[in-house]
Structure formats: structure tokens, C-alpha cells
Amino acid sequence: MTQINVRVDGESYTDDVEPRTLLVHYLREQLGKVGTVVGCDTSNCGACTVHLDGQAVKSCTVLAVQADGSQVTTIEGVAEEGIGGALHPVQRAFHEMHGLQCGFCTPGMIMASIDLLKENPDPSETEVREGIEGNLCRCTGYQNIVKAVQHAAAEMRGQAPGDPDASPAAVDTAAAEHVVAQS
Amino acid sequence: MIPAAFAYSRPTTVEEALQAIADGGDDVKVLAGGQSLIPVMRLRLAAPEVVVDLTRVEGLRGVREEGDQLVVGAMTTHADVLTDPLLAQYAQLLVQATETVADRQVRRRGTFGGALAHADPAGDLPAVALALDAEFVIAGPAGRRTVPASEFFVDYLTTALEEGELLVEIRLPKLAAADGWGVRYEKFTRVAQAWSIVAVAAAVRREGGRITEARIGLTNMGPTPLRASATEAALVGVDVSLETVTAAAAQAAEGTSPSNDLNAQADYRQHLAQVLTRRALAAAAGL
């Protein structure tokens, strides 16, 4: 066991970890930060993305011991503190633009997007798609995710969202016929 | 999956790192950015007894100028490479190739030296180092030695690094646009964040409408990165034109031995090498 000191979402922790413990397992199993999820376990999907000293990393590909002395921010730490605290603009945009279906990739998508917007506050559609290439979504086809990131970018720049037509891609949310038939 | 248990060492100097490697016995792995090593440890394809983590070693990260060379610390991350002003000025080929490596998160952790020492034939940076005739500064128990890129890549995942040694610096020549150099990294993949099926690193120097020098590195055209020597030779002294570049690129696959795998057959890779070399040369030569 190795002792580590980390600050996670603004709180300090001192814990003993095995060197082989992955950061994501430490966050979930020792700290209970289950907002950060394990998706692929092969460093591809990005669902486990957190910020390590302000930079987006895949927490399944960092050892917990490597976070010793560092600050970690998870999806649980990006909103304003306290119950009812305001969501982060990127969280809000994913909600408003319906940038998710099953939601499993969302924590990682949001953490990667926040990192992208820090570097590029006004990304083009292509730049958003390249910026989140390390995050896989198997539901949405990315359309609304890209819209959400651009929507958040506009808000964070202090502008009204630039595209007045910005809205979630049209989806027929009425139940499919066969579902209706069963009711 | 969780890696097999190992003993962990986190040195803060090169000397301590060499000592930790020496003390580690027969089964030591050096952890640079960990973006290849941790995945294979997680899959238990690697289960080293000792891991020596270089992330806190002073002085291995960053880029400096030394005469007509740039010296890149082995622990310089890909993200560092993309924002470094010296590399932007003198090593655009490395910058372009690094932009295509994996994804944003992996580039935050992954390192230039780690990618070179790992020597994956589908990795993007070995071909760049080879095309640039980079020099590899290796520290070991007996001191430091310098190995040219042409001797560094020995075989599949195998380099000139001996047991107990550590790659500490990579020295690159300055290729400035002001001296007539144009560069292009041309990569072919099927999906985002994939490894290269084939890629071509090209640097071309032009003077008075003629090509005076060409350097071409090939990614994933054999167990090690390769130079497209026949194409390089065919370009010296020719006019800068699409015809000359296309003719020379037709020889790009000469002497290569690419693998057959689920991404591509060898003959398809050889075809790709010619096409990508033509594209890379045309872009590098400003055509």
C-alpha cells in the first residue's frame, strides 16, 4: 500500500492505495464518486474522463498513485456546490440540447468538452468533433452533443447562443406505432 | 480489468531512475505517459514486478535549442509538443504527426519519448524521428550514449535500448520554412483515434524551383519505421512539379514488408504508401 494525498472536487483525502489501483477505481470504490463511470476498460471510450490538475485524462489509464499531490475534478465537482447549485454551463447545454440518450458517455463527454472549451472557447463543428474524438457515444450519432458543446461555448463567452435556430435535432418523440398498438 | 500487483517506484532524478531500474531485477517496466503500458497491464498482457514511473523526474520534460538542434526531453507530452513555440517554428512535421496521435486525453499523458521507446510499427512518431534523422540520447549505468534513428528501431516493439537504460532526450535538426523546407504528415485510418493503417512523414527542401533534399518516413510498412529511400533519391535535383513527385512516389513501397492484418493486406498497404507519399510530397512541396 502507498499513501496518497489528493484533492477531489474540492475536498482533501489521504488514503492508502495499491500501486495497481486505477484512478477510476479509487474514485468510484474508495471515494464513492460513482458519477465517473468505466465504459470500455480499454482506454478508448473516454467515459471515465476526469480533470487531473485541470487537464482531461482517461482515469482508467492513470494509476491512483500518480494522482498523489494533485487535484482531481470529476463530473460531480463541476456544478456549483450545494443542493440546487447551478449546473455547469456545459451540463446545462447537454440537458437543453438533449445531448444524450442513455447517458452513459455523458460524464466523460462533459469533462472532455470543458477541457476543449478552455483551450478553444469558440470551436467550429469540426473542431468540436475532433476535440471529443476520445469519447464514444453509441446512441446519439453525436449531432446533439456537438450542438450542446457549441451552445455552451456561446453561453460561456457571454453571448446568446449564436445560432437562433439552435435546438435539438428534430426527433419524433411520439411512441412508435407498434407501441401505441399495444396500449 | 485491474493490473497484476507490482512494486512502484517514483524517482525524481535520472540517477534515481537508473538506480530504481537496476534495483528492480529482471522484470522492470519504465512508465512514461502510461498510455500504452497501462492498457496492456490492465489486460495482463504485461505483468511487470516493478514499475518505475518517470512522471516526477526533473528535467526530462520540455524543449530547448542547442546550436542547430532542438533537444526534446523524453517526457515531453504530446500536448506539450502541440503548444511548444520552438517545435512550431522548426519541427512542424513532428507537430503535424502528433496532432494525429490518439485523442485529446491520451495526448495529455502520452509522451514523445515513451512513444519512441515503445516502437509500435503503427505509432506515428517513430517514422517522423527516422525521417528527421533524430538522435537518441540514452542514459545507462555506464553514462550516456547517442544512437542515430537509423539504428534505434531494431524490430517490432524493439529498440536499441538495453536493459537498465533509459531514453532521456531526442535531438532533432531544425527544418525551417525560411530555409525552403516544407513538411506534411499524411495518415490513413478508418475511424477517429485509430492507429495508422499506413502513414507517410515527408519533408522537402526547395531551392529555385528544384527539390534539393527529401526525407520520407513510412509508418506501419514493416516491423520498424522505414525510409522511402528510392523515392528520396529520385527527388534530388528534380523540378518541383506534380509529375516529378508522382513519378518518385511510385517507388515509395520499394523494399517494404508490411504485414497482413484485419485492417489491410500487404499489397493494399504498398498501394497506400505510394498514394500517401504522393499526397504528402505534393503538400510538402507546396503543390
PDB file of C-alpha atoms in Angstrom, chain B residues 123-281:
ATOM      1  CA  GLY B 123       2.826   4.520 -33.993  1.00  0.00           C
ATOM      2  CA  ASP B 124       3.142   7.863 -35.752  1.00  0.00           C
ATOM      3  CA  LEU B 125       6.233   9.340 -34.140  1.00  0.00           C
ATOM      4  CA  PRO B 126       8.924   6.736 -34.954  1.00  0.00           C
ATOM      5  CA  ALA B 127       8.614   7.432 -38.705  1.00  0.00           C
ATOM      6  CA  VAL B 128       8.938  11.154 -38.029  1.00  0.00           C
ATOM      7  CA  ALA B 129      12.055  10.628 -35.913  1.00  0.00           C
ATOM      8  CA  LEU B 130      13.519   8.421 -38.636  1.00  0.00           C
ATOM      9  CA  ALA B 131      12.724  10.873 -41.437  1.00  0.00           C
ATOM     10  CA  LEU B 132      14.349  13.683 -39.445  1.00  0.00           C
ATOM     11  CA  ASP B 133      17.471  11.604 -38.621  1.00  0.00           C
ATOM     12  CA  ALA B 134      16.809  12.260 -34.945  1.00  0.00           C
ATOM     13  CA  GLU B 135      19.471  11.318 -32.399  1.00  0.00           C
ATOM     14  CA  PHE B 136      18.502   9.389 -29.297  1.00  0.00           C
ATOM     15  CA  VAL B 137      20.344  10.199 -26.079  1.00  0.00           C
ATOM     16  CA  ILE B 138      20.319   7.163 -23.824  1.00  0.00           C
ATOM     17  CA  ALA B 139      21.369   7.169 -20.179  1.00  0.00           C
ATOM     18  CA  GLY B 140      22.673   3.995 -18.567  1.00  0.00           C
ATOM     19  CA  PRO B 141      24.727   2.797 -15.642  1.00  0.00           C
ATOM     20  CA  ALA B 142      27.919   3.495 -17.636  1.00  0.00           C
ATOM     21  CA  GLY B 143      26.956   7.012 -18.712  1.00  0.00           C
ATOM     22  CA  ARG B 144      25.285   8.425 -21.764  1.00  0.00           C
ATOM     23  CA  ARG B 145      25.433   7.369 -25.396  1.00  0.00           C
ATOM     24  CA  THR B 146      23.821   8.711 -28.541  1.00  0.00           C
ATOM     25  CA  VAL B 147      22.174   6.438 -31.105  1.00  0.00           C
ATOM     26  CA  PRO B 148      21.051   7.618 -34.555  1.00  0.00           C
ATOM     27  CA  ALA B 149      17.429   6.953 -35.500  1.00  0.00           C
ATOM     28  CA  SER B 150      18.600   4.608 -38.260  1.00  0.00           C
ATOM     29  CA  GLU B 151      19.964   2.278 -35.537  1.00  0.00           C
ATOM     30  CA  PHE B 152      17.400   2.914 -32.799  1.00  0.00           C
ATOM     31  CA  PHE B 153      14.461   0.969 -34.239  1.00  0.00           C
ATOM     32  CA  VAL B 154      15.594  -2.646 -34.315  1.00  0.00           C
ATOM     33  CA  ASP B 155      12.451  -4.739 -34.751  1.00  0.00           C
ATOM     34  CA  TYR B 156       8.786  -4.981 -33.802  1.00  0.00           C
ATOM     35  CA  LEU B 157       8.459  -3.209 -30.406  1.00  0.00           C
ATOM     36  CA  THR B 158      12.235  -3.458 -30.060  1.00  0.00           C
ATOM     37  CA  THR B 159      14.769  -0.648 -29.899  1.00  0.00           C
ATOM     38  CA  ALA B 160      18.474  -0.211 -29.256  1.00  0.00           C
ATOM     39  CA  LEU B 161      17.683   0.462 -25.577  1.00  0.00           C
ATOM     40  CA  GLU B 162      19.463  -2.145 -23.493  1.00  0.00           C
ATOM     41  CA  GLU B 163      18.326  -3.440 -20.135  1.00  0.00           C
ATOM     42  CA  GLY B 164      18.953  -0.860 -17.453  1.00  0.00           C
ATOM     43  CA  GLU B 165      18.965   2.038 -19.908  1.00  0.00           C
ATOM     44  CA  LEU B 166      16.662   4.993 -20.244  1.00  0.00           C
ATOM     45  CA  LEU B 167      15.837   7.237 -23.197  1.00  0.00           C
ATOM     46  CA  VAL B 168      16.315  10.777 -21.886  1.00  0.00           C
ATOM     47  CA  GLU B 169      16.465  13.123 -24.885  1.00  0.00           C
ATOM     48  CA  ILE B 170      15.724  13.235 -28.570  1.00  0.00           C
ATOM     49  CA  ARG B 171      17.725  15.632 -30.724  1.00  0.00           C
ATOM     50  CA  LEU B 172      16.120  16.937 -33.895  1.00  0.00           C
ATOM     51  CA  PRO B 173      17.546  19.047 -36.711  1.00  0.00           C
ATOM     52  CA  LYS B 174      15.884  22.402 -37.294  1.00  0.00           C
ATOM     53  CA  LEU B 175      13.902  22.395 -40.500  1.00  0.00           C
ATOM     54  CA  ALA B 176      12.744  25.971 -41.021  1.00  0.00           C
ATOM     55  CA  ALA B 177      10.299  27.138 -43.650  1.00  0.00           C
ATOM     56  CA  ALA B 178      12.672  30.065 -44.202  1.00  0.00           C
ATOM     57  CA  ASP B 179      15.294  27.595 -45.475  1.00  0.00           C
ATOM     58  CA  GLY B 180      12.899  26.181 -48.037  1.00  0.00           C
ATOM     59  CA  TRP B 181      11.602  23.245 -46.003  1.00  0.00           C
ATOM     60  CA  GLY B 182       8.014  22.123 -46.393  1.00  0.00           C
ATOM     61  CA  VAL B 183       6.556  19.188 -44.476  1.00  0.00           C
ATOM     62  CA  ARG B 184       3.474  17.002 -44.327  1.00  0.00           C
ATOM     63  CA  TYR B 185       2.316  14.033 -42.261  1.00  0.00           C
ATOM     64  CA  GLU B 186      -0.238  12.119 -44.274  1.00  0.00           C
ATOM     65  CA  LYS B 187      -2.097   9.438 -42.318  1.00  0.00           C
ATOM     66  CA  PHE B 188      -4.668   6.898 -43.371  1.00  0.00           C
ATOM     67  CA  THR B 189      -7.072   5.483 -40.805  1.00  0.00           C
ATOM     68  CA  ARG B 190     -10.639   4.310 -40.914  1.00  0.00           C
ATOM     69  CA  VAL B 191     -12.005   5.804 -37.703  1.00  0.00           C
ATOM     70  CA  ALA B 192     -11.154   8.506 -35.166  1.00  0.00           C
ATOM     71  CA  GLN B 193      -8.367   7.776 -32.660  1.00  0.00           C
ATOM     72  CA  ALA B 194      -7.272   4.703 -34.633  1.00  0.00           C
ATOM     73  CA  TRP B 195      -3.727   3.613 -35.304  1.00  0.00           C
ATOM     74  CA  SER B 196      -2.293   4.336 -38.730  1.00  0.00           C
ATOM     75  CA  ILE B 197      -3.022   1.715 -41.331  1.00  0.00           C
ATOM     76  CA  VAL B 198      -0.234   3.455 -43.241  1.00  0.00           C
ATOM     77  CA  ALA B 199       1.172   6.944 -42.822  1.00  0.00           C
ATOM     78  CA  VAL B 200       3.896   8.980 -44.503  1.00  0.00           C
ATOM     79  CA  ALA B 201       6.084  11.671 -42.980  1.00  0.00           C
ATOM     80  CA  ALA B 202       7.611  13.871 -45.678  1.00  0.00           C
ATOM     81  CA  ALA B 203       9.966  16.836 -45.558  1.00  0.00           C
ATOM     82  CA  VAL B 204      11.041  18.520 -48.801  1.00  0.00           C
ATOM     83  CA  ARG B 205      13.563  21.293 -49.301  1.00  0.00           C
ATOM     84  CA  ARG B 206      13.128  23.517 -52.332  1.00  0.00           C
ATOM     85  CA  GLU B 207      15.556  25.973 -53.848  1.00  0.00           C
ATOM     86  CA  GLY B 208      14.979  27.894 -57.047  1.00  0.00           C
ATOM     87  CA  GLY B 209      12.144  25.679 -58.294  1.00  0.00           C
ATOM     88  CA  ARG B 210      14.057  22.453 -57.652  1.00  0.00           C
ATOM     89  CA  ILE B 211      13.983  19.904 -54.873  1.00  0.00           C
ATOM     90  CA  THR B 212      17.364  19.729 -53.165  1.00  0.00           C
ATOM     91  CA  GLU B 213      16.549  17.214 -50.469  1.00  0.00           C
ATOM     92  CA  ALA B 214      13.670  14.937 -49.484  1.00  0.00           C
ATOM     93  CA  ARG B 215      13.193  12.927 -46.311  1.00  0.00           C
ATOM     94  CA  ILE B 216      10.400  10.396 -46.167  1.00  0.00           C
ATOM     95  CA  GLY B 217       9.493   8.142 -43.258  1.00  0.00           C
ATOM     96  CA  LEU B 218       6.901   5.367 -43.551  1.00  0.00           C
ATOM     97  CA  THR B 219       4.657   4.251 -40.684  1.00  0.00           C
ATOM     98  CA  ASN B 220       3.413   0.652 -40.492  1.00  0.00           C
ATOM     99  CA  MET B 221       5.137  -0.592 -43.645  1.00  0.00           C
ATOM    100  CA  GLY B 222       7.210  -3.184 -41.770  1.00  0.00           C
ATOM    101  CA  PRO B 223       8.176  -4.172 -38.231  1.00  0.00           C
ATOM    102  CA  THR B 224      10.070  -0.874 -37.866  1.00  0.00           C
ATOM    103  CA  PRO B 225       9.581   2.560 -39.416  1.00  0.00           C
ATOM    104  CA  LEU B 226      11.288   2.787 -42.806  1.00  0.00           C
ATOM    105  CA  ARG B 227      12.722   5.433 -45.106  1.00  0.00           C
ATOM    106  CA  ALA B 228      11.400   5.560 -48.666  1.00  0.00           C
ATOM    107  CA  SER B 229      14.978   5.707 -49.926  1.00  0.00           C
ATOM    108  CA  ALA B 230      14.282   5.146 -53.614  1.00  0.00           C
ATOM    109  CA  THR B 231      11.760   7.980 -53.659  1.00  0.00           C
ATOM    110  CA  GLU B 232      14.114  10.253 -51.739  1.00  0.00           C
ATOM    111  CA  ALA B 233      16.912   9.614 -54.234  1.00  0.00           C
ATOM    112  CA  ALA B 234      14.622  10.129 -57.222  1.00  0.00           C
ATOM    113  CA  LEU B 235      13.617  13.581 -55.977  1.00  0.00           C
ATOM    114  CA  VAL B 236      17.039  15.145 -55.607  1.00  0.00           C
ATOM    115  CA  GLY B 237      17.568  17.832 -58.245  1.00  0.00           C
ATOM    116  CA  VAL B 238      14.215  17.467 -59.993  1.00  0.00           C
ATOM    117  CA  ASP B 239      11.827  20.323 -60.765  1.00  0.00           C
ATOM    118  CA  VAL B 240       9.092  20.903 -58.224  1.00  0.00           C
ATOM    119  CA  SER B 241       6.073  19.580 -60.119  1.00  0.00           C
ATOM    120  CA  LEU B 242       3.226  17.166 -59.690  1.00  0.00           C
ATOM    121  CA  GLU B 243       4.703  14.958 -62.422  1.00  0.00           C
ATOM    122  CA  THR B 244       8.114  14.553 -60.769  1.00  0.00           C
ATOM    123  CA  VAL B 245       6.557  13.992 -57.349  1.00  0.00           C
ATOM    124  CA  THR B 246       4.088  11.432 -58.692  1.00  0.00           C
ATOM    125  CA  ALA B 247       6.830   9.551 -60.536  1.00  0.00           C
ATOM    126  CA  ALA B 248       9.043   9.437 -57.449  1.00  0.00           C
ATOM    127  CA  ALA B 249       6.170   8.406 -55.162  1.00  0.00           C
ATOM    128  CA  ALA B 250       5.584   5.319 -57.314  1.00  0.00           C
ATOM    129  CA  GLN B 251       8.752   3.881 -55.751  1.00  0.00           C
ATOM    130  CA  ALA B 252       7.676   4.539 -52.157  1.00  0.00           C
ATOM    131  CA  ALA B 253       6.883   0.911 -51.343  1.00  0.00           C
ATOM    132  CA  GLU B 254      10.210  -0.459 -52.632  1.00  0.00           C
ATOM    133  CA  GLY B 255      11.955  -2.539 -50.015  1.00  0.00           C
ATOM    134  CA  THR B 256       8.994  -2.549 -47.625  1.00  0.00           C
ATOM    135  CA  SER B 257       7.482  -5.613 -45.958  1.00  0.00           C
ATOM    136  CA  PRO B 258       4.137  -4.579 -44.495  1.00  0.00           C
ATOM    137  CA  SER B 259       2.002  -7.017 -42.557  1.00  0.00           C
ATOM    138  CA  ASN B 260      -1.346  -8.554 -43.387  1.00  0.00           C
ATOM    139  CA  ASP B 261      -3.891  -7.952 -40.673  1.00  0.00           C
ATOM    140  CA  LEU B 262      -7.565  -7.218 -40.253  1.00  0.00           C
ATOM    141  CA  ASN B 263      -7.085  -3.601 -41.277  1.00  0.00           C
ATOM    142  CA  ALA B 264      -5.295  -4.205 -44.552  1.00  0.00           C
ATOM    143  CA  GLN B 265      -3.441  -6.700 -46.712  1.00  0.00           C
ATOM    144  CA  ALA B 266       0.220  -6.118 -47.519  1.00  0.00           C
ATOM    145  CA  ASP B 267      -0.369  -5.257 -51.189  1.00  0.00           C
ATOM    146  CA  TYR B 268      -3.026  -2.724 -50.214  1.00  0.00           C
ATOM    147  CA  ARG B 269      -0.596  -1.143 -47.759  1.00  0.00           C
ATOM    148  CA  GLN B 270       2.008  -0.890 -50.527  1.00  0.00           C
ATOM    149  CA  HIS B 271      -0.564   0.809 -52.728  1.00  0.00           C
ATOM    150  CA  LEU B 272      -1.453   3.177 -49.895  1.00  0.00           C
ATOM    151  CA  ALA B 273       2.205   4.018 -49.324  1.00  0.00           C
ATOM    152  CA  GLN B 274       2.504   5.259 -52.916  1.00  0.00           C
ATOM    153  CA  VAL B 275      -0.702   7.284 -52.791  1.00  0.00           C
ATOM    154  CA  LEU B 276       0.028   8.817 -49.404  1.00  0.00           C
ATOM    155  CA  THR B 277       3.630   9.582 -50.375  1.00  0.00           C
ATOM    156  CA  ARG B 278       2.422  11.440 -53.457  1.00  0.00           C
ATOM    157  CA  ARG B 279      -0.054  13.428 -51.360  1.00  0.00           C
ATOM    158  CA  ALA B 280       2.474  14.151 -48.632  1.00  0.00           C
ATOM    159  CA  LEU B 281       5.150  15.242 -51.107  1.00  0.00           C
TER     160      LEU B 281
END
